[in-house]
Amino acid sequence: MTQTADPQSENKPSLRDLLVVVFFTTMVMTLASMAVLWIPAIAPAVAADLDVSPSLVGYQFTLAYMGAMTTSLLVGGFVQRFGAWRTSQSSLGMLAIGHLILMSGHLELMVFGSLATGFGYGMMNPPALDLLNRVVTPSNRNLVFSVRFTGVPIGGVLASLVAPSLTLAFGWQATMLVVGALGLLLFVAMQPLRARFDANRQPDAAVVRDPFSGLRLVLRSRALRFFAFTGLCFAAVQLSLMSFTVTLLVDEVGWTLVTAGVALSCVQVAGVIGRVSWGVIADRLRSSTAVLILIGSAMTVASLTASQIEADWPQFVVFGFFFVFGIVAVGWNGVFASEAARISPPGNIGHTTGGVLFVTFSGVLFGPVVFSMLYQVTGSYSATFLASAALAALGVVFLGISRRAARAQ
C-alpha cells in the first residue's frame, strides 16, 4: 500500500521509549478491555439485583461500543491539542467515571454509565496508534502493534476471572471500584512521562471540530475506504465467534456449559498468541496486507468448518479447532492497526485511524445483532457461521481492492 513518511527514517527511536510506550499503551488497553467486559462477566448477578433479564444486561456491551464509535470520531482534535499521552490518561478517567455511574445500580443511570465506559474505550486507540507509530521501525512495527493489542484478550480473561469471584465476595456494585482504582494508579504512573511524549502537541489546535472529518478522510481514499470495510467484516466475524461459540456447542452439539466454556477459553488464549505471531510474520514478510489476506482466507475456511461441527466430533478435535479459529479470528487486530497507522496521512494519524476504527466498531456493534436475526430466521446457530464465512471472504475481496487502489496512486 502507499508508503507514508516514516517517522523513524531520520531519527531512530530509542529502545527505552519503545518499551515505555508499548508497556503503558498495553496497560491502558488491558484496563479498557476489562472495563467493557466487566458487566458481561457478572451479568447474572447484575440482572438478579436489578430484577431484569440477563439478556437485557447484555445491551450494556452494545451501548459501550456506541460510545466507543462516537469518541473514535471526536478524539483526533484532543490528541493534537493536548497530546496523545494526555489523551490516553483521559481515557482512563472516562473509564473510571463510567464504572462509578454503573455502580449506582439504577437502570436509567447505567445506560449513561455504559456510554461513558464506551467513551473511554474509544478514546484509547487513536492516541496509542500515534504514540506507537513514533517509536517503531519498519522491521518491528507489526510486532509492536500486535503486542499492544494483546491487551484486549488479556483484559477479557482478567475480567472473566476476577469479576465473578469479587462479586461473590463483595457484591457486584463494590467491584465497580476496581477499574476506577486501577485507572487512577495507571494515570499517576504515566504522569511523569507526559512532557516527554506530548512534546509534539499543538496547543492552538481546535479540540472541537467536525466529528466526521476523519471519517471523510477515510471515505475519500479508495484504499483507506476499502481497508476500513475489511475491518468491519473481520470485526463482525470475531464477535460472531465470541458470541455464539458457547451457544452453538451447548444447543446444537449437546455439550455442557462448562465444557463449552473451555472451548471459548481456547479462543481467548489463542487470540493472545495469534496477535503476537501474526505481527512477527508480517514483519518478516514486510507486508501487512499479505498477512491480512492470509488471515481472512483462513477465517473463511474456519467459519465454514464451524458450521459443520457435529455431536460425534471428539472433544479434543473441537478444542483444537477453536484454538486455531481464535488465532485467525482474534489475532488480526494488531497487524490491521499497524497498517492503518502506516498509511494514514502524516500529522493526521489520530483523525484517520479514528475514522477507520469507527467503521471497524460498526462490525462489532451490528455483527452480533445481524447474526441473532439470522438465527431467528433459520433456527440454526450453524447458519451464523456460514454468514461469518461470507463476511470473511468479503473482507479479503475488500483488501484486494484496497491494495490495488494504493498501488495505482
Coordinates of C-alpha atoms in Angstrom, one line a residue:
M1 CA 0.0 0.0 0.0
T2 CA 1.0 3.6 -0.3
Q3 CA 4.0 4.5 1.8
T4 CA 3.8 7.4 4.1
A5 CA 6.7 9.3 5.6
D6 CA 8.2 7.1 8.2
P7 CA 8.8 8.9 11.5
Q8 CA 11.8 6.7 12.1
S9 CA 13.6 7.4 8.8
E10 CA 15.7 10.3 10.2
N11 CA 15.9 9.6 14.0
K12 CA 15.8 6.0 15.1
P13 CA 13.7 5.7 18.3
S14 CA 15.3 4.6 21.5
L15 CA 14.7 1.2 22.9
R16 CA 13.7 2.9 26.2
D17 CA 11.0 4.9 24.5
L18 CA 9.8 1.8 22.6
L19 CA 9.5 -0.3 25.8
V20 CA 7.8 2.6 27.8
V21 CA 5.2 3.3 25.1
V22 CA 4.4 -0.4 24.5
F23 CA 4.1 -1.1 28.2
F24 CA 1.7 1.8 29.0
T25 CA -0.4 1.6 25.9
T26 CA -0.9 -2.1 26.5
M27 CA -1.8 -1.5 30.1
V28 CA -4.4 1.1 29.1
M29 CA -5.9 -1.2 26.5
T30 CA -6.0 -4.1 29.1
L31 CA -7.8 -1.9 31.6
A32 CA -10.2 -0.6 28.9
S33 CA -11.0 -4.2 27.8
M34 CA -11.6 -5.2 31.4
A35 CA -13.9 -2.2 31.8
V36 CA -16.1 -3.0 28.8
L37 CA -16.3 -6.7 29.6
W38 CA -16.8 -6.4 33.4
I39 CA -20.6 -6.2 33.4
P40 CA -21.0 -9.1 30.8
A41 CA -18.7 -11.2 33.1
I42 CA -21.1 -10.8 36.0
A43 CA -24.4 -10.4 34.1
P44 CA -26.4 -12.9 36.0
A45 CA -25.6 -11.2 39.4
V46 CA -26.4 -7.8 38.0
A47 CA -29.6 -8.9 36.4
A48 CA -30.8 -10.6 39.5
D49 CA -30.2 -7.5 41.6
L50 CA -31.9 -5.2 39.0
D51 CA -34.7 -7.8 38.5
V52 CA -34.3 -7.8 34.8
S53 CA -33.4 -10.5 32.2
P54 CA -29.7 -11.2 31.8
S55 CA -30.2 -10.6 28.1
L56 CA -31.1 -7.0 28.9
V57 CA -27.9 -6.5 30.8
G58 CA -26.2 -7.7 27.6
Y59 CA -27.2 -4.5 25.9
Q60 CA -24.6 -2.8 28.1
F61 CA -22.0 -4.1 25.7
T62 CA -23.8 -2.6 22.7
L63 CA -24.1 0.8 24.5
A64 CA -20.4 0.7 25.3
Y65 CA -19.5 0.3 21.7
M66 CA -21.9 3.0 20.6
G67 CA -19.9 5.3 22.9
A68 CA -16.6 4.0 21.5
M69 CA -17.8 4.7 18.0
T70 CA -18.7 8.3 19.0
T71 CA -15.3 9.2 20.6
S72 CA -13.3 7.5 17.9
L73 CA -14.6 10.3 15.6
L74 CA -14.1 13.1 18.1
V75 CA -10.7 12.3 19.7
G76 CA -8.5 13.4 16.9
G77 CA -8.7 17.1 17.9
F78 CA -8.0 16.2 21.5
V79 CA -4.8 14.3 20.5
Q80 CA -3.5 17.3 18.6
R81 CA -4.4 19.9 21.3
F82 CA -3.4 18.0 24.5
G83 CA -1.2 15.2 23.2
A84 CA -1.5 11.5 22.7
W85 CA -0.2 10.7 26.2
R86 CA -2.7 13.0 27.9
T87 CA -5.5 11.6 25.8
S88 CA -4.6 8.1 26.9
Q89 CA -4.7 9.3 30.5
S90 CA -8.0 10.9 29.9
S91 CA -9.4 7.7 28.6
L92 CA -8.6 6.1 32.0
G93 CA -10.5 8.8 33.7
M94 CA -13.5 8.3 31.5
L95 CA -13.5 4.6 32.1
A96 CA -13.5 5.2 35.9
I97 CA -16.4 7.7 35.6
G98 CA -18.3 5.2 33.6
H99 CA -17.9 2.5 36.2
L100 CA -18.8 4.9 39.1
I101 CA -22.1 5.6 37.3
L102 CA -22.7 1.9 36.7
M103 CA -22.1 1.4 40.4
S104 CA -25.3 3.3 41.1
G105 CA -27.4 0.3 40.3
H106 CA -30.1 2.4 38.8
L107 CA -31.0 1.1 35.3
E108 CA -31.5 4.6 33.8
L109 CA -28.2 5.8 35.1
M110 CA -26.5 2.6 34.0
V111 CA -27.3 3.5 30.4
F112 CA -25.2 6.6 30.7
G113 CA -22.5 4.7 32.6
S114 CA -22.3 2.2 29.8
L115 CA -22.0 5.0 27.2
A116 CA -19.3 6.7 29.4
T117 CA -17.3 3.5 29.6
G118 CA -17.5 3.3 25.8
F119 CA -16.3 6.9 25.5
G120 CA -13.2 5.9 27.4
Y121 CA -12.7 2.8 25.3
G122 CA -13.0 4.8 22.1
M123 CA -10.5 7.4 23.3
M124 CA -7.6 5.0 23.9
N125 CA -6.9 3.7 20.4
P126 CA -6.1 6.7 18.2
P127 CA -3.6 8.2 20.7
A128 CA -2.0 4.8 21.2
L129 CA -1.5 4.3 17.5
D130 CA 0.0 7.8 17.2
L131 CA 2.4 7.0 20.1
L132 CA 3.4 3.6 18.7
N133 CA 3.9 5.0 15.2
R134 CA 6.6 7.3 16.6
V135 CA 8.7 4.5 18.3
V136 CA 8.6 1.7 15.8
T137 CA 10.9 0.9 12.9
P138 CA 9.9 -0.8 9.6
S139 CA 11.4 -4.0 10.9
N140 CA 9.3 -4.3 14.1
R141 CA 6.2 -2.2 13.6
N142 CA 3.7 -5.1 13.2
L143 CA 5.1 -7.0 16.2
V144 CA 5.0 -3.9 18.3
F145 CA 1.4 -3.0 17.4
S146 CA 0.4 -6.6 17.8
V147 CA 1.9 -6.9 21.3
R148 CA -0.1 -3.8 22.3
F149 CA -3.3 -5.3 21.0
T150 CA -2.9 -8.4 23.3
G151 CA -4.4 -6.1 25.9
V152 CA -7.9 -6.9 24.6
P153 CA -7.9 -10.7 25.2
I154 CA -5.8 -10.3 28.3
G155 CA -8.4 -7.8 29.7
G156 CA -11.2 -10.2 28.8
V157 CA -9.5 -13.1 30.6
L158 CA -8.9 -10.9 33.7
A159 CA -12.5 -9.7 33.7
S160 CA -13.8 -13.3 33.4
L161 CA -11.5 -14.5 36.2
V162 CA -11.6 -11.6 38.7
A163 CA -15.0 -10.0 38.4
P164 CA -17.1 -13.1 39.3
S165 CA -15.0 -14.0 42.4
L166 CA -15.1 -10.4 43.6
T167 CA -18.8 -10.2 43.1
L168 CA -19.4 -13.3 45.2
A169 CA -17.2 -11.8 48.0
F170 CA -18.3 -8.1 48.0
G171 CA -21.3 -7.8 45.7
W172 CA -21.3 -6.6 42.1
Q173 CA -21.6 -2.8 42.8
A174 CA -18.5 -2.8 45.0
T175 CA -16.4 -4.4 42.2
M176 CA -17.0 -1.4 40.0
L177 CA -14.4 0.4 42.1
V178 CA -11.7 -1.9 40.7
V179 CA -11.5 -0.2 37.3
G180 CA -11.5 3.2 38.9
A181 CA -8.7 2.4 41.3
L182 CA -6.5 0.7 38.7
G183 CA -7.2 3.6 36.3
L184 CA -6.1 6.1 38.9
L185 CA -2.9 4.2 39.7
L186 CA -2.1 4.0 36.0
F187 CA -2.9 7.7 35.4
V188 CA -0.4 8.7 38.2
A189 CA 2.3 6.3 36.9
M190 CA 2.0 7.8 33.4
Q191 CA 2.1 11.5 34.6
P192 CA 6.0 11.9 34.9
L193 CA 6.3 10.9 31.3
R194 CA 3.7 13.3 29.9
A195 CA 6.0 16.1 29.0
R196 CA 8.3 13.8 27.0
F197 CA 5.7 12.1 24.9
D198 CA 3.4 15.1 24.4
A199 CA 6.2 17.5 23.3
N200 CA 4.7 17.5 19.7
R201 CA 1.2 18.6 20.8
Q202 CA -0.3 21.7 19.1
P203 CA -1.6 23.9 22.0
D204 CA -3.6 26.1 19.5
A205 CA -5.3 23.2 17.7
A206 CA -9.0 23.1 17.9
V207 CA -10.4 20.4 20.1
V208 CA -14.0 20.6 18.9
R209 CA -14.2 20.2 15.1
D210 CA -16.2 18.5 12.5
P211 CA -16.6 15.0 14.1
F212 CA -16.8 13.4 10.6
S213 CA -13.6 14.9 9.3
G214 CA -11.6 11.8 10.0
L215 CA -14.3 9.6 8.5
R216 CA -14.3 11.7 5.4
L217 CA -10.5 11.4 5.1
V218 CA -11.1 7.6 5.0
L219 CA -14.0 7.6 2.7
R220 CA -12.3 9.9 0.1
S221 CA -9.4 7.5 -0.3
R222 CA -10.4 4.3 -2.1
A223 CA -7.5 2.5 -0.5
L224 CA -8.4 3.6 3.0
R225 CA -12.1 3.2 2.4
F226 CA -11.9 -0.5 1.5
F227 CA -9.3 -1.1 4.1
A228 CA -11.8 0.1 6.7
F229 CA -14.5 -2.1 5.2
T230 CA -12.2 -5.0 5.8
G231 CA -12.1 -4.1 9.5
L232 CA -15.8 -4.1 9.6
C233 CA -16.0 -7.6 8.2
F234 CA -13.3 -9.1 10.3
A235 CA -14.7 -7.5 13.5
A236 CA -18.1 -9.0 12.8
V237 CA -16.5 -12.4 12.3
Q238 CA -14.6 -12.0 15.6
L239 CA -17.7 -11.1 17.6
S240 CA -19.7 -13.8 16.0
L241 CA -17.1 -16.3 17.2
M242 CA -17.0 -14.9 20.7
S243 CA -20.8 -14.5 21.0
F244 CA -22.0 -17.8 19.6
T245 CA -19.4 -20.5 20.3
V246 CA -20.8 -21.5 23.6
T247 CA -24.4 -21.4 22.4
L248 CA -23.6 -23.5 19.3
L249 CA -21.8 -26.2 21.4
V250 CA -24.5 -26.3 24.1
D251 CA -27.7 -26.1 22.0
E252 CA -26.7 -27.9 18.8
V253 CA -23.8 -30.2 19.8
G254 CA -25.1 -31.1 23.2
W255 CA -22.1 -30.1 25.3
T256 CA -22.3 -28.9 28.9
L257 CA -21.9 -25.2 29.7
V258 CA -18.6 -25.8 31.5
T259 CA -17.1 -27.8 28.6
A260 CA -18.3 -25.2 26.0
G261 CA -16.7 -22.5 28.2
V262 CA -13.4 -24.3 27.9
A263 CA -13.7 -24.1 24.1
L264 CA -14.3 -20.4 24.4
S265 CA -11.2 -20.0 26.6
C266 CA -9.2 -21.7 23.9
V267 CA -10.4 -18.9 21.5
Q268 CA -9.3 -16.2 24.0
V269 CA -5.9 -17.7 24.7
A270 CA -5.3 -18.3 21.0
G271 CA -6.1 -14.6 20.4
V272 CA -3.1 -13.5 22.5
I273 CA -0.8 -15.9 20.7
G274 CA -2.2 -15.0 17.3
R275 CA -1.8 -11.3 17.7
V276 CA 1.9 -11.6 18.5
S277 CA 2.6 -14.4 15.9
W278 CA 0.9 -12.5 13.1
G279 CA 2.9 -9.4 14.0
V280 CA 6.2 -11.4 13.7
I281 CA 5.1 -12.9 10.4
A282 CA 4.1 -9.5 8.9
D283 CA 7.4 -8.0 9.9
R284 CA 9.3 -10.9 8.3
L285 CA 7.3 -10.7 5.1
R286 CA 7.3 -6.8 5.1
S287 CA 3.7 -6.9 4.0
S288 CA 0.8 -6.4 6.4
T289 CA -1.8 -6.7 3.6
A290 CA -0.4 -10.1 2.5
V291 CA -0.8 -11.4 6.1
L292 CA -4.3 -9.9 6.4
I293 CA -5.3 -11.7 3.2
L294 CA -4.0 -14.9 4.6
I295 CA -5.8 -14.4 7.9
G296 CA -9.1 -13.5 6.1
S297 CA -8.8 -16.6 3.9
A298 CA -8.2 -18.8 7.0
M299 CA -11.2 -17.1 8.7
T300 CA -13.4 -18.1 5.8
V301 CA -12.3 -21.8 5.9
A302 CA -12.6 -21.9 9.7
S303 CA -16.1 -20.4 9.7
L304 CA -17.3 -22.9 7.1
T305 CA -15.8 -25.7 9.3
A306 CA -17.6 -24.4 12.4
S307 CA -20.9 -24.6 10.6
Q308 CA -20.3 -28.4 10.1
I309 CA -19.5 -29.3 13.7
E310 CA -21.4 -32.4 14.9
A311 CA -22.0 -34.1 18.2
D312 CA -19.8 -37.0 17.2
W313 CA -16.7 -34.9 16.8
P314 CA -14.1 -35.7 19.5
Q315 CA -13.8 -33.0 22.1
F316 CA -10.0 -32.6 21.7
V317 CA -10.6 -32.0 17.9
V318 CA -13.2 -29.3 18.7
F319 CA -10.9 -27.7 21.3
G320 CA -8.0 -27.7 18.8
F321 CA -10.2 -26.3 16.0
F322 CA -11.5 -23.4 18.1
F323 CA -7.9 -22.7 19.2
V324 CA -6.9 -22.4 15.5
F325 CA -10.1 -20.3 14.8
G326 CA -9.1 -18.0 17.6
I327 CA -5.6 -17.5 16.2
V328 CA -7.0 -16.0 13.0
A329 CA -10.3 -14.5 14.1
V330 CA -9.0 -12.8 17.2
G331 CA -5.4 -12.3 16.1
W332 CA -5.7 -9.9 13.2
N333 CA -6.2 -6.6 15.1
G334 CA -2.5 -5.6 15.7
V335 CA -1.4 -6.0 12.1
F336 CA -4.6 -4.2 10.9
A337 CA -4.0 -1.3 13.3
S338 CA -0.3 -1.1 12.3
E339 CA -1.2 -0.8 8.6
A340 CA -3.9 1.8 9.3
A341 CA -1.4 4.0 11.1
R342 CA 1.3 3.4 8.4
I343 CA -0.9 4.5 5.5
S344 CA -2.5 7.5 7.4
P345 CA -1.5 10.9 6.1
P346 CA 1.4 12.3 8.2
G347 CA 0.1 14.5 11.0
N348 CA -3.4 13.1 10.8
I349 CA -3.0 9.6 12.4
G350 CA -5.4 10.4 15.2
H351 CA -8.1 11.6 12.7
T352 CA -7.6 8.9 10.1
T353 CA -7.4 5.9 12.5
G354 CA -10.4 7.3 14.3
G355 CA -12.4 7.1 11.1
V356 CA -11.1 3.6 10.3
L357 CA -12.0 2.4 13.8
F358 CA -15.5 4.0 13.6
V359 CA -16.1 1.7 10.6
T360 CA -14.5 -1.3 12.4
F361 CA -16.6 -0.7 15.5
S362 CA -19.7 -0.8 13.3
G363 CA -18.9 -4.5 12.7
V364 CA -18.6 -5.1 16.4
L365 CA -21.9 -3.3 17.1
F366 CA -24.0 -4.7 14.3
G367 CA -22.5 -8.1 13.6
P368 CA -24.0 -10.0 16.6
V369 CA -27.3 -8.3 16.0
V370 CA -27.4 -9.4 12.4
F371 CA -26.3 -12.9 13.3
S372 CA -29.0 -13.1 16.0
M373 CA -31.6 -12.1 13.4
L374 CA -30.3 -14.8 11.1
Y375 CA -30.8 -17.3 13.9
Q376 CA -34.4 -16.2 14.3
V377 CA -35.0 -16.9 10.6
T378 CA -33.1 -20.1 10.2
G379 CA -33.3 -21.6 13.7
S380 CA -29.7 -22.7 13.5
Y381 CA -26.5 -21.3 15.1
S382 CA -24.5 -23.1 12.4
A383 CA -26.0 -20.7 9.9
T384 CA -24.4 -17.7 11.7
F385 CA -21.0 -19.2 10.9
L386 CA -21.9 -19.5 7.3
A387 CA -22.6 -15.8 7.4
S388 CA -19.2 -15.4 9.1
A389 CA -17.6 -17.2 6.2
A390 CA -19.2 -14.9 3.7
L391 CA -18.1 -11.8 5.6
A392 CA -14.5 -13.1 5.9
A393 CA -14.4 -13.7 2.2
L394 CA -15.8 -10.3 1.5
G395 CA -13.1 -8.8 3.7
V396 CA -10.5 -10.5 1.6
V397 CA -12.1 -9.0 -1.5
F398 CA -12.0 -5.5 0.1
L399 CA -8.3 -6.0 0.9
G400 CA -7.6 -6.8 -2.7
I401 CA -9.4 -3.7 -3.9
S402 CA -7.6 -1.6 -1.3
R403 CA -4.2 -2.9 -2.3
R404 CA -4.8 -2.3 -6.0
A405 CA -6.1 1.2 -5.3
A406 CA -3.0 2.0 -3.2
R407 CA -0.6 0.8 -6.0
A408 CA -2.5 2.9 -8.6
Q409 CA -2.0 6.1 -6.6

